[in-house]
Amino acid sequence: MNRHGIRAGWVILIVLLTTACSSGPTTERYRMSRLLMGTFVDITVHAPTRDKARRAANAAVAEIERVEDLTSFHRQSGLARVNKSAGSVQPIPVDRELLELISTSIRMAEKTGGAFDPTVGPLSRLWNFSSDEPYLPKKEEVAALLPLVGPQKIEIDIEEGTVRLVKTGMAVDLGAIAKGYALDRSRAVLEEMGIDSALINAGGDILAMGEKEKGVPWKIGVQDPRQRGGILAIVELSDRVIVTSGDYERFFMKDDTRYHHILDPGTGYPSRGVQSASISAKDGVTADALSTAVFVLGPKKGIELIDSLKDSECLIVDAQGKVHMSERGASVFRLER
Ligand code: ADP
Ligand code: MG
């Protein structure tokens, strides 16, 4: 296995451009970074005092840790418990919050025609992209797992508060939605603490709360998928989320083919045709699920999906490096090349 192409450390897909503190005289800024949810999370909070900003940033970290404990695919988590029960005859009781997140992910699978699919779990395990040693499976190994994939194989009873994964070997993977959910939860925690200006960058999944300062939106650079550190587009954001799914973050090269961590649930193989898909949306869960879905759908179907929805825009770089945008995408993404 050729492991030289792996760049698991290259997680900052989107670069924070404006780092100088230029908030008003009554505003203090606190900034911290932590390794959470398998990526670097960078938090900037503005508040009247530095102490308040620090406490708020710590509260956001604690909330992200809590979401990780609920949703992690590999560690002991609420979700791991559900996956362990796959194939059981009896449904198992599941924490309300996790139940709702699984239910939302099923809805997103339906909305995206199955391009985003939380039941890719068995395939994620097989390819093992989250480790330092991903695996190139044999065709038969991939084919054998496809019958375990499909959101209709999750039985969920909201009233009873139970879930059943109907086939042994099934596994729910919330990796394509969990960071977006963590951003939404962090926003709620910060709002409760009276914070109205903050920026959280979770490995390229970015929440911009309020403005950077009065009348000045947050300014974000969208990473060029083939030029490390290069900026493809600039986005000015306030009270929105921008999320990018790319093939350059977790991948390996073998015989000139790039194998990466975003899988086509229909084939079980890394999805072809797109290098990166960035979504701007109101909330993190929507943006995160859609970025994965649009990546899998490709430019034509991806843009059709985004244009059919309210209030989301996308920027796609296809396999040839050509840029595509949703109908009103140019109002969000300012191209730099
Ligand atoms: P990242 O986690 O790098 O931000 P994504 O949000 O696109 O990127 O999520 C990719 C992760 O989601 C993979 O690591 C895997 O765990 C899971 N996944 C891969 N393909 C799919 C898919 N088609 N639908 C849902 N989840 C997926
Ligand atoms: Mg995603």
mmCIF file of C-alpha atoms and ligand atoms in Angstrom:
data_model
loop_
_atom_site.group_PDB
_atom_site.id
_atom_site.type_symbol
_atom_site.label_atom_id
_atom_site.label_comp_id
_atom_site.label_asym_id
_atom_site.label_seq_id
_atom_site.Cartn_x
_atom_site.Cartn_y
_atom_site.Cartn_z
ATOM 1 C CA MET A 1 0.000 0.000 0.000
ATOM 2 C CA ASN A 2 1.413 3.354 -0.999
ATOM 3 C CA ARG A 3 0.943 5.583 1.998
ATOM 4 C CA HIS A 4 3.001 8.521 0.793
ATOM 5 C CA GLY A 5 0.060 10.435 -0.542
ATOM 6 C CA ILE A 6 -1.766 10.585 2.744
ATOM 7 C CA ARG A 7 -2.106 14.040 4.138
ATOM 8 C CA ALA A 8 -4.261 13.423 7.142
ATOM 9 C CA GLY A 9 -2.718 16.487 8.766
ATOM 10 C CA TRP A 10 -3.889 18.784 6.013
ATOM 11 C CA VAL A 11 -7.195 19.583 7.550
ATOM 12 C CA ILE A 12 -7.506 23.326 7.299
ATOM 13 C CA LEU A 13 -9.475 23.450 4.083
ATOM 14 C CA ILE A 14 -10.526 26.987 4.533
ATOM 15 C CA VAL A 15 -8.157 29.591 5.779
ATOM 16 C CA LEU A 16 -9.124 32.348 8.106
ATOM 17 C CA LEU A 17 -7.848 35.419 6.314
ATOM 18 C CA THR A 18 -8.390 38.181 8.766
ATOM 19 C CA THR A 19 -6.708 37.475 12.028
ATOM 20 C CA ALA A 20 -5.838 40.940 13.250
ATOM 21 C CA CYS A 21 -7.961 42.034 16.194
ATOM 22 C CA SER A 22 -9.723 45.132 15.095
ATOM 23 C CA SER A 23 -12.921 44.989 17.089
ATOM 24 C CA GLY A 24 -14.343 48.070 18.702
ATOM 25 C CA PRO A 25 -12.765 49.504 21.844
ATOM 26 C CA THR A 26 -15.248 47.784 24.164
ATOM 27 C CA THR A 27 -14.672 44.340 22.629
ATOM 28 C CA GLU A 28 -12.053 41.834 23.668
ATOM 29 C CA ARG A 29 -11.058 38.781 21.687
ATOM 30 C CA TYR A 30 -10.086 35.314 22.841
ATOM 31 C CA ARG A 31 -8.736 32.665 20.477
ATOM 32 C CA MET A 32 -7.949 29.011 21.108
ATOM 33 C CA SER A 33 -7.253 25.793 19.155
ATOM 34 C CA ARG A 34 -7.940 22.216 20.121
ATOM 35 C CA LEU A 35 -7.742 18.833 18.447
ATOM 36 C CA LEU A 36 -11.385 17.688 18.466
ATOM 37 C CA MET A 37 -13.448 15.353 16.294
ATOM 38 C CA GLY A 38 -10.305 14.284 14.468
ATOM 39 C CA THR A 39 -9.402 17.766 13.317
ATOM 40 C CA PHE A 40 -8.063 21.114 14.507
ATOM 41 C CA VAL A 41 -10.813 23.321 15.823
ATOM 42 C CA ASP A 42 -10.007 26.996 16.004
ATOM 43 C CA ILE A 43 -12.330 29.206 18.049
ATOM 44 C CA THR A 44 -12.405 33.010 18.122
ATOM 45 C CA VAL A 45 -14.852 34.756 20.448
ATOM 46 C CA HIS A 46 -15.534 38.467 20.910
ATOM 47 C CA ALA A 47 -16.997 39.655 24.227
ATOM 48 C CA PRO A 48 -16.947 42.757 26.422
ATOM 49 C CA THR A 49 -14.201 41.246 28.602
ATOM 50 C CA ARG A 50 -11.429 38.808 27.784
ATOM 51 C CA ASP A 51 -12.510 36.621 30.674
ATOM 52 C CA LYS A 52 -16.029 36.317 29.284
ATOM 53 C CA ALA A 53 -14.672 35.532 25.811
ATOM 54 C CA ARG A 54 -12.388 32.855 27.294
ATOM 55 C CA ARG A 55 -15.194 31.241 29.282
ATOM 56 C CA ALA A 56 -17.412 31.186 26.193
ATOM 57 C CA ALA A 57 -14.674 29.608 24.045
ATOM 58 C CA ASN A 58 -14.159 26.923 26.696
ATOM 59 C CA ALA A 59 -17.892 26.258 26.801
ATOM 60 C CA ALA A 60 -17.900 25.792 23.022
ATOM 61 C CA VAL A 61 -15.027 23.293 23.331
ATOM 62 C CA ALA A 62 -16.897 21.374 26.033
ATOM 63 C CA GLU A 63 -19.967 21.239 23.795
ATOM 64 C CA ILE A 64 -17.962 19.928 20.840
ATOM 65 C CA GLU A 65 -16.456 17.254 23.118
ATOM 66 C CA ARG A 66 -19.963 16.297 24.208
ATOM 67 C CA VAL A 67 -21.115 15.976 20.581
ATOM 68 C CA GLU A 68 -18.035 13.859 19.849
ATOM 69 C CA ASP A 69 -18.914 11.528 22.744
ATOM 70 C CA LEU A 70 -22.364 11.135 21.267
ATOM 71 C CA THR A 71 -21.482 10.696 17.593
ATOM 72 C CA SER A 72 -17.965 9.255 17.265
ATOM 73 C CA PHE A 73 -17.757 6.310 14.883
ATOM 74 C CA HIS A 74 -14.517 4.846 16.218
ATOM 75 C CA ARG A 75 -14.475 5.674 19.903
ATOM 76 C CA GLN A 76 -16.842 4.560 22.636
ATOM 77 C CA SER A 77 -19.916 6.718 21.994
ATOM 78 C CA GLY A 78 -23.686 6.672 21.971
ATOM 79 C CA LEU A 79 -23.497 5.894 18.266
ATOM 80 C CA ALA A 80 -21.003 3.047 18.800
ATOM 81 C CA ARG A 81 -23.572 1.430 21.098
ATOM 82 C CA VAL A 82 -26.200 1.599 18.363
ATOM 83 C CA ASN A 83 -23.775 0.074 15.846
ATOM 84 C CA LYS A 84 -22.867 -2.735 18.208
ATOM 85 C CA SER A 85 -26.537 -3.734 18.329
ATOM 86 C CA ALA A 86 -26.812 -4.129 14.522
ATOM 87 C CA GLY A 87 -28.819 -7.184 13.569
ATOM 88 C CA SER A 88 -30.557 -7.517 16.907
ATOM 89 C CA VAL A 89 -34.184 -8.547 16.820
ATOM 90 C CA GLN A 90 -35.184 -5.980 19.429
ATOM 91 C CA PRO A 91 -34.837 -2.244 18.819
ATOM 92 C CA ILE A 92 -32.631 -0.525 21.386
ATOM 93 C CA PRO A 93 -33.453 2.628 23.353
ATOM 94 C CA VAL A 94 -31.377 5.586 22.213
ATOM 95 C CA ASP A 95 -30.734 8.974 23.743
ATOM 96 C CA ARG A 96 -33.211 11.520 22.340
ATOM 97 C CA GLU A 97 -30.563 13.825 20.881
ATOM 98 C CA LEU A 98 -28.805 11.013 19.017
ATOM 99 C CA LEU A 99 -32.152 9.662 17.835
ATOM 100 C CA GLU A 100 -33.005 13.030 16.341
ATOM 101 C CA LEU A 101 -29.614 13.339 14.665
ATOM 102 C CA ILE A 102 -29.980 9.874 13.098
ATOM 103 C CA SER A 103 -33.483 10.820 12.030
ATOM 104 C CA THR A 104 -32.202 14.066 10.459
ATOM 105 C CA SER A 105 -29.489 12.138 8.638
ATOM 106 C CA ILE A 106 -32.095 9.763 7.187
ATOM 107 C CA ARG A 107 -34.082 12.795 6.012
ATOM 108 C CA MET A 108 -30.953 14.237 4.368
ATOM 109 C CA ALA A 109 -30.332 10.886 2.664
ATOM 110 C CA GLU A 110 -33.852 11.046 1.217
ATOM 111 C CA LYS A 111 -33.445 14.684 0.191
ATOM 112 C CA THR A 112 -30.161 13.970 -1.631
ATOM 113 C CA GLY A 113 -31.324 10.825 -3.416
ATOM 114 C CA GLY A 114 -28.997 8.741 -1.255
ATOM 115 C CA ALA A 115 -25.804 10.621 -2.217
ATOM 116 C CA PHE A 116 -25.411 11.439 1.461
ATOM 117 C CA ASP A 117 -26.053 8.186 3.282
ATOM 118 C CA PRO A 118 -25.343 7.604 6.998
ATOM 119 C CA THR A 119 -25.354 3.822 6.475
ATOM 120 C CA VAL A 120 -22.006 3.850 4.613
ATOM 121 C CA GLY A 121 -20.499 2.729 7.958
ATOM 122 C CA PRO A 122 -19.420 -0.793 6.860
ATOM 123 C CA LEU A 123 -17.657 0.743 3.838
ATOM 124 C CA SER A 124 -15.975 3.419 5.994
ATOM 125 C CA ARG A 125 -14.642 0.620 8.214
ATOM 126 C CA LEU A 126 -13.363 -1.338 5.226
ATOM 127 C CA TRP A 127 -11.514 1.571 3.571
ATOM 128 C CA ASN A 128 -10.348 2.827 6.964
ATOM 129 C CA PHE A 129 -9.508 6.350 5.823
ATOM 130 C CA SER A 130 -9.612 7.706 9.342
ATOM 131 C CA SER A 131 -6.504 5.686 10.218
ATOM 132 C CA ASP A 132 -2.928 6.241 9.065
ATOM 133 C CA GLU A 133 -3.206 3.056 7.051
ATOM 134 C CA PRO A 134 -6.232 3.070 4.784
ATOM 135 C CA TYR A 135 -6.906 -0.105 2.869
ATOM 136 C CA LEU A 136 -7.491 -0.709 -0.840
ATOM 137 C CA PRO A 137 -10.136 -3.448 -0.774
ATOM 138 C CA LYS A 138 -10.752 -6.127 -3.362
ATOM 139 C CA LYS A 139 -13.831 -5.658 -5.556
ATOM 140 C CA GLU A 140 -15.551 -8.606 -3.875
ATOM 141 C CA GLU A 141 -14.997 -7.125 -0.428
ATOM 142 C CA VAL A 142 -16.734 -3.913 -1.467
ATOM 143 C CA ALA A 143 -19.562 -5.761 -3.222
ATOM 144 C CA ALA A 144 -20.176 -7.931 -0.163
ATOM 145 C CA LEU A 145 -20.934 -4.843 1.948
ATOM 146 C CA LEU A 146 -23.302 -3.052 -0.429
ATOM 147 C CA PRO A 147 -26.381 -4.993 0.820
ATOM 148 C CA LEU A 148 -25.729 -3.472 4.265
ATOM 149 C CA VAL A 149 -26.052 0.077 2.909
ATOM 150 C CA GLY A 150 -29.310 2.003 2.621
ATOM 151 C CA PRO A 151 -31.138 4.300 5.047
ATOM 152 C CA GLN A 152 -34.360 2.273 4.770
ATOM 153 C CA LYS A 153 -32.513 -0.441 6.705
ATOM 154 C CA ILE A 154 -32.617 1.743 9.816
ATOM 155 C CA GLU A 155 -35.840 1.329 11.760
ATOM 156 C CA ILE A 156 -36.412 4.336 13.920
ATOM 157 C CA ASP A 157 -39.278 4.925 16.334
ATOM 158 C CA ILE A 158 -39.243 8.515 17.539
ATOM 159 C CA GLU A 159 -42.128 8.041 19.981
ATOM 160 C CA GLU A 160 -40.622 4.938 21.558
ATOM 161 C CA GLY A 161 -37.150 6.435 21.368
ATOM 162 C CA THR A 162 -35.646 3.335 19.750
ATOM 163 C CA VAL A 163 -33.488 2.362 16.780
ATOM 164 C CA ARG A 164 -32.898 -0.959 15.064
ATOM 165 C CA LEU A 165 -30.295 -1.600 12.374
ATOM 166 C CA VAL A 166 -31.983 -4.482 10.629
ATOM 167 C CA LYS A 167 -28.911 -6.322 9.250
ATOM 168 C CA THR A 168 -25.945 -7.735 11.107
ATOM 169 C CA GLY A 169 -22.826 -5.817 10.078
ATOM 170 C CA MET A 170 -24.684 -2.555 9.435
ATOM 171 C CA ALA A 171 -23.227 0.625 10.910
ATOM 172 C CA VAL A 172 -24.347 4.246 11.019
ATOM 173 C CA ASP A 173 -21.558 6.735 10.245
ATOM 174 C CA LEU A 174 -22.399 10.345 11.133
ATOM 175 C CA GLY A 175 -18.940 11.566 10.063
ATOM 176 C CA ALA A 176 -20.359 13.670 7.249
ATOM 177 C CA ILE A 177 -22.786 15.553 9.496
ATOM 178 C CA ALA A 178 -21.339 15.505 13.031
ATOM 179 C CA LYS A 179 -19.010 18.488 12.671
ATOM 180 C CA GLY A 180 -21.865 20.545 11.254
ATOM 181 C CA TYR A 181 -24.012 19.512 14.196
ATOM 182 C CA ALA A 182 -21.207 20.439 16.601
ATOM 183 C CA LEU A 183 -21.101 23.897 15.014
ATOM 184 C CA ASP A 184 -24.856 24.328 15.472
ATOM 185 C CA ARG A 185 -24.637 23.236 19.116
ATOM 186 C CA SER A 186 -21.678 25.538 19.738
ATOM 187 C CA ARG A 187 -23.648 28.436 18.336
ATOM 188 C CA ALA A 188 -26.523 27.642 20.726
ATOM 189 C CA VAL A 189 -24.150 27.520 23.710
ATOM 190 C CA LEU A 190 -22.467 30.790 22.744
ATOM 191 C CA GLU A 191 -25.838 32.489 22.234
ATOM 192 C CA GLU A 192 -26.965 31.354 25.682
ATOM 193 C CA MET A 193 -23.879 33.042 27.073
ATOM 194 C CA GLY A 194 -24.784 36.297 25.331
ATOM 195 C CA ILE A 195 -22.059 36.070 22.669
ATOM 196 C CA ASP A 196 -22.955 37.650 19.335
ATOM 197 C CA SER A 197 -19.632 37.568 17.499
ATOM 198 C CA ALA A 198 -17.573 34.403 17.062
ATOM 199 C CA LEU A 199 -15.877 32.283 14.438
ATOM 200 C CA ILE A 200 -15.370 28.512 14.727
ATOM 201 C CA ASN A 201 -13.282 26.681 12.159
ATOM 202 C CA ALA A 202 -13.555 22.920 12.583
ATOM 203 C CA GLY A 203 -11.074 21.701 9.969
ATOM 204 C CA GLY A 204 -12.661 23.754 7.222
ATOM 205 C CA ASP A 205 -16.238 23.557 8.466
ATOM 206 C CA ILE A 206 -16.766 27.151 9.508
ATOM 207 C CA LEU A 207 -19.413 28.875 11.589
ATOM 208 C CA ALA A 208 -19.510 32.665 11.402
ATOM 209 C CA MET A 209 -21.623 34.054 14.242
ATOM 210 C CA GLY A 210 -22.671 37.650 13.844
ATOM 211 C CA GLU A 211 -20.101 39.960 12.332
ATOM 212 C CA LYS A 212 -16.385 40.319 12.939
ATOM 213 C CA GLU A 213 -17.096 43.840 14.060
ATOM 214 C CA LYS A 214 -19.952 46.249 13.505
ATOM 215 C CA GLY A 215 -20.599 46.481 9.764
ATOM 216 C CA VAL A 216 -17.710 44.123 8.910
ATOM 217 C CA PRO A 217 -18.561 40.490 8.051
ATOM 218 C CA TRP A 218 -16.186 37.608 8.682
ATOM 219 C CA LYS A 219 -13.969 36.912 5.685
ATOM 220 C CA ILE A 220 -13.135 33.312 4.775
ATOM 221 C CA GLY A 221 -10.880 31.865 2.078
ATOM 222 C CA VAL A 222 -11.979 28.691 0.276
ATOM 223 C CA GLN A 223 -9.035 26.323 -0.189
ATOM 224 C CA ASP A 224 -7.905 25.482 -3.717
ATOM 225 C CA PRO A 225 -8.152 21.650 -3.802
ATOM 226 C CA ARG A 226 -4.937 21.204 -5.795
ATOM 227 C CA GLN A 227 -2.780 24.012 -4.449
ATOM 228 C CA ARG A 228 -1.980 23.635 -0.804
ATOM 229 C CA GLY A 229 -2.545 26.928 0.964
ATOM 230 C CA GLY A 230 -3.885 28.488 -2.258
ATOM 231 C CA ILE A 231 -7.164 30.366 -2.128
ATOM 232 C CA LEU A 232 -9.807 29.597 -4.714
ATOM 233 C CA ALA A 233 -12.507 32.013 -3.579
ATOM 234 C CA ILE A 234 -13.303 34.483 -0.835
ATOM 235 C CA VAL A 235 -16.558 34.492 1.079
ATOM 236 C CA GLU A 236 -17.901 37.208 3.353
ATOM 237 C CA LEU A 237 -20.143 35.666 5.984
ATOM 238 C CA SER A 238 -22.246 36.683 8.911
ATOM 239 C CA ASP A 239 -24.596 34.311 10.714
ATOM 240 C CA ARG A 240 -23.909 31.520 8.284
ATOM 241 C CA VAL A 241 -21.932 28.335 7.925
ATOM 242 C CA ILE A 242 -19.590 27.282 5.147
ATOM 243 C CA VAL A 243 -18.495 23.668 4.792
ATOM 244 C CA THR A 244 -16.158 22.043 2.268
ATOM 245 C CA SER A 245 -15.862 18.370 1.356
ATOM 246 C CA GLY A 246 -12.686 17.601 -0.573
ATOM 247 C CA ASP A 247 -10.674 14.695 -1.963
ATOM 248 C CA TYR A 248 -7.368 16.176 -0.730
ATOM 249 C CA GLU A 249 -7.753 15.728 2.982
ATOM 250 C CA ARG A 250 -7.808 11.993 3.578
ATOM 251 C CA PHE A 251 -6.562 10.071 0.572
ATOM 252 C CA PHE A 252 -3.889 7.834 -0.852
ATOM 253 C CA MET A 253 -2.562 7.387 -4.373
ATOM 254 C CA LYS A 254 -2.191 3.971 -6.006
ATOM 255 C CA ASP A 255 -1.312 3.454 -9.683
ATOM 256 C CA ASP A 256 -2.065 7.130 -10.412
ATOM 257 C CA THR A 257 -5.554 6.797 -8.939
ATOM 258 C CA ARG A 258 -6.632 8.906 -6.001
ATOM 259 C CA TYR A 259 -8.610 7.042 -3.346
ATOM 260 C CA HIS A 260 -10.280 9.322 -0.801
ATOM 261 C CA HIS A 261 -12.745 9.236 2.063
ATOM 262 C CA ILE A 262 -15.971 10.417 0.412
ATOM 263 C CA LEU A 263 -17.687 7.282 -0.806
ATOM 264 C CA ASP A 264 -20.375 6.813 -3.405
ATOM 265 C CA PRO A 265 -22.963 4.769 -1.486
ATOM 266 C CA GLY A 266 -24.106 3.219 -4.787
ATOM 267 C CA THR A 267 -20.718 1.736 -5.739
ATOM 268 C CA GLY A 268 -18.905 1.560 -2.405
ATOM 269 C CA TYR A 269 -15.900 3.314 -4.005
ATOM 270 C CA PRO A 270 -14.570 6.867 -3.573
ATOM 271 C CA SER A 271 -16.801 9.159 -5.570
ATOM 272 C CA ARG A 272 -15.299 10.426 -8.863
ATOM 273 C CA GLY A 273 -15.826 13.660 -10.751
ATOM 274 C CA VAL A 274 -15.313 16.300 -8.048
ATOM 275 C CA GLN A 275 -12.243 17.639 -6.227
ATOM 276 C CA SER A 276 -14.125 19.806 -3.768
ATOM 277 C CA ALA A 277 -17.626 20.992 -2.962
ATOM 278 C CA SER A 278 -18.254 23.991 -0.696
ATOM 279 C CA ILE A 279 -21.685 24.861 0.646
ATOM 280 C CA SER A 280 -22.859 28.039 2.299
ATOM 281 C CA ALA A 281 -26.010 27.496 4.372
ATOM 282 C CA LYS A 282 -27.807 28.807 7.417
ATOM 283 C CA ASP A 283 -26.935 25.875 9.656
ATOM 284 C CA GLY A 284 -24.103 23.404 10.016
ATOM 285 C CA VAL A 285 -26.046 20.158 9.686
ATOM 286 C CA THR A 286 -27.515 21.249 6.350
ATOM 287 C CA ALA A 287 -24.199 22.564 5.023
ATOM 288 C CA ASP A 288 -22.269 19.474 6.129
ATOM 289 C CA ALA A 289 -24.692 16.910 4.723
ATOM 290 C CA LEU A 290 -25.069 18.874 1.485
ATOM 291 C CA SER A 291 -21.305 19.264 0.964
ATOM 292 C CA THR A 292 -20.903 15.486 1.042
ATOM 293 C CA ALA A 293 -24.003 14.950 -1.114
ATOM 294 C CA VAL A 294 -22.997 17.519 -3.747
ATOM 295 C CA PHE A 295 -19.514 16.003 -3.859
ATOM 296 C CA VAL A 296 -21.056 12.617 -4.667
ATOM 297 C CA LEU A 297 -23.720 13.963 -7.044
ATOM 298 C CA GLY A 298 -21.230 15.918 -9.172
ATOM 299 C CA PRO A 299 -21.646 19.403 -10.666
ATOM 300 C CA LYS A 300 -24.814 18.925 -12.718
ATOM 301 C CA LYS A 301 -27.010 17.055 -10.254
ATOM 302 C CA GLY A 302 -25.382 18.792 -7.285
ATOM 303 C CA ILE A 303 -26.275 22.257 -8.588
ATOM 304 C CA GLU A 304 -29.797 21.080 -9.466
ATOM 305 C CA LEU A 305 -30.224 19.965 -5.866
ATOM 306 C CA ILE A 306 -28.849 23.192 -4.389
ATOM 307 C CA ASP A 307 -30.953 25.377 -6.718
ATOM 308 C CA SER A 308 -34.062 23.447 -5.672
ATOM 309 C CA LEU A 309 -33.413 24.317 -2.016
ATOM 310 C CA LYS A 310 -33.887 27.618 -0.305
ATOM 311 C CA ASP A 311 -30.979 29.513 1.132
ATOM 312 C CA SER A 312 -27.985 27.324 0.257
ATOM 313 C CA GLU A 313 -25.302 28.049 -2.330
ATOM 314 C CA CYS A 314 -22.453 25.933 -3.656
ATOM 315 C CA LEU A 315 -19.067 26.127 -5.316
ATOM 316 C CA ILE A 316 -17.799 22.941 -6.964
ATOM 317 C CA VAL A 317 -14.399 22.157 -8.473
ATOM 318 C CA ASP A 318 -14.755 19.249 -10.888
ATOM 319 C CA ALA A 319 -12.176 16.552 -11.687
ATOM 320 C CA GLN A 320 -10.675 18.745 -14.425
ATOM 321 C CA GLY A 321 -10.327 21.686 -12.040
ATOM 322 C CA LYS A 322 -13.221 23.610 -13.588
ATOM 323 C CA VAL A 323 -15.315 25.718 -11.222
ATOM 324 C CA HIS A 324 -19.129 25.453 -11.118
ATOM 325 C CA MET A 325 -21.543 27.482 -8.989
ATOM 326 C CA SER A 326 -25.201 27.354 -8.064
ATOM 327 C CA GLU A 327 -27.507 29.926 -9.630
ATOM 328 C CA ARG A 328 -26.867 32.591 -7.001
ATOM 329 C CA GLY A 329 -23.445 31.234 -6.047
ATOM 330 C CA ALA A 330 -21.596 34.263 -7.382
ATOM 331 C CA SER A 331 -23.336 36.401 -4.750
ATOM 332 C CA VAL A 332 -21.551 34.333 -2.067
ATOM 333 C CA PHE A 333 -18.282 33.065 -3.596
ATOM 334 C CA ARG A 334 -15.895 35.666 -5.053
ATOM 335 C CA LEU A 335 -13.485 33.762 -7.297
ATOM 336 C CA GLU A 336 -9.815 34.530 -6.891
ATOM 337 C CA ARG A 337 -8.652 32.847 -10.104
HETATM 338 P P1 ADP B 1 -14.990 15.797 6.248
HETATM 339 O O1 ADP B 1 -15.347 14.878 7.358
HETATM 340 O O2 ADP B 1 -13.638 15.617 5.728
HETATM 341 O O3 ADP B 1 -15.326 17.220 6.560
HETATM 342 P P2 ADP B 1 -17.395 15.070 4.905
HETATM 343 O O4 ADP B 1 -18.236 15.992 5.683
HETATM 344 O O5 ADP B 1 -17.691 14.997 3.444
HETATM 345 O O6 ADP B 1 -15.873 15.409 5.005
HETATM 346 O O7 ADP B 1 -17.567 13.642 5.569
HETATM 347 C C1 ADP B 1 -16.846 12.535 5.117
HETATM 348 C C2 ADP B 1 -16.995 11.415 6.116
HETATM 349 O O8 ADP B 1 -18.346 10.975 6.135
HETATM 350 C C3 ADP B 1 -16.162 10.210 5.772
HETATM 351 O O9 ADP B 1 -14.953 10.214 6.480
HETATM 352 C C4 ADP B 1 -17.060 9.041 6.188
HETATM 353 O O10 ADP B 1 -16.929 8.812 7.569
HETATM 354 C C5 ADP B 1 -18.441 9.575 5.938
HETATM 355 N N1 ADP B 1 -18.922 9.390 4.552
HETATM 356 C C6 ADP B 1 -18.207 9.069 3.430
HETATM 357 N N2 ADP B 1 -18.996 9.050 2.347
HETATM 358 C C7 ADP B 1 -20.249 9.364 2.775
HETATM 359 C C8 ADP B 1 -21.513 9.511 2.125
HETATM 360 N N3 ADP B 1 -21.659 9.351 0.811
HETATM 361 N N4 ADP B 1 -22.584 9.832 2.906
HETATM 362 C C9 ADP B 1 -22.463 10.007 4.234
HETATM 363 N N5 ADP B 1 -21.306 9.890 4.898
HETATM 364 C C10 ADP B 1 -20.210 9.585 4.185
HETATM 365 MG MG MG B 2 -20.126 16.759 5.092
#
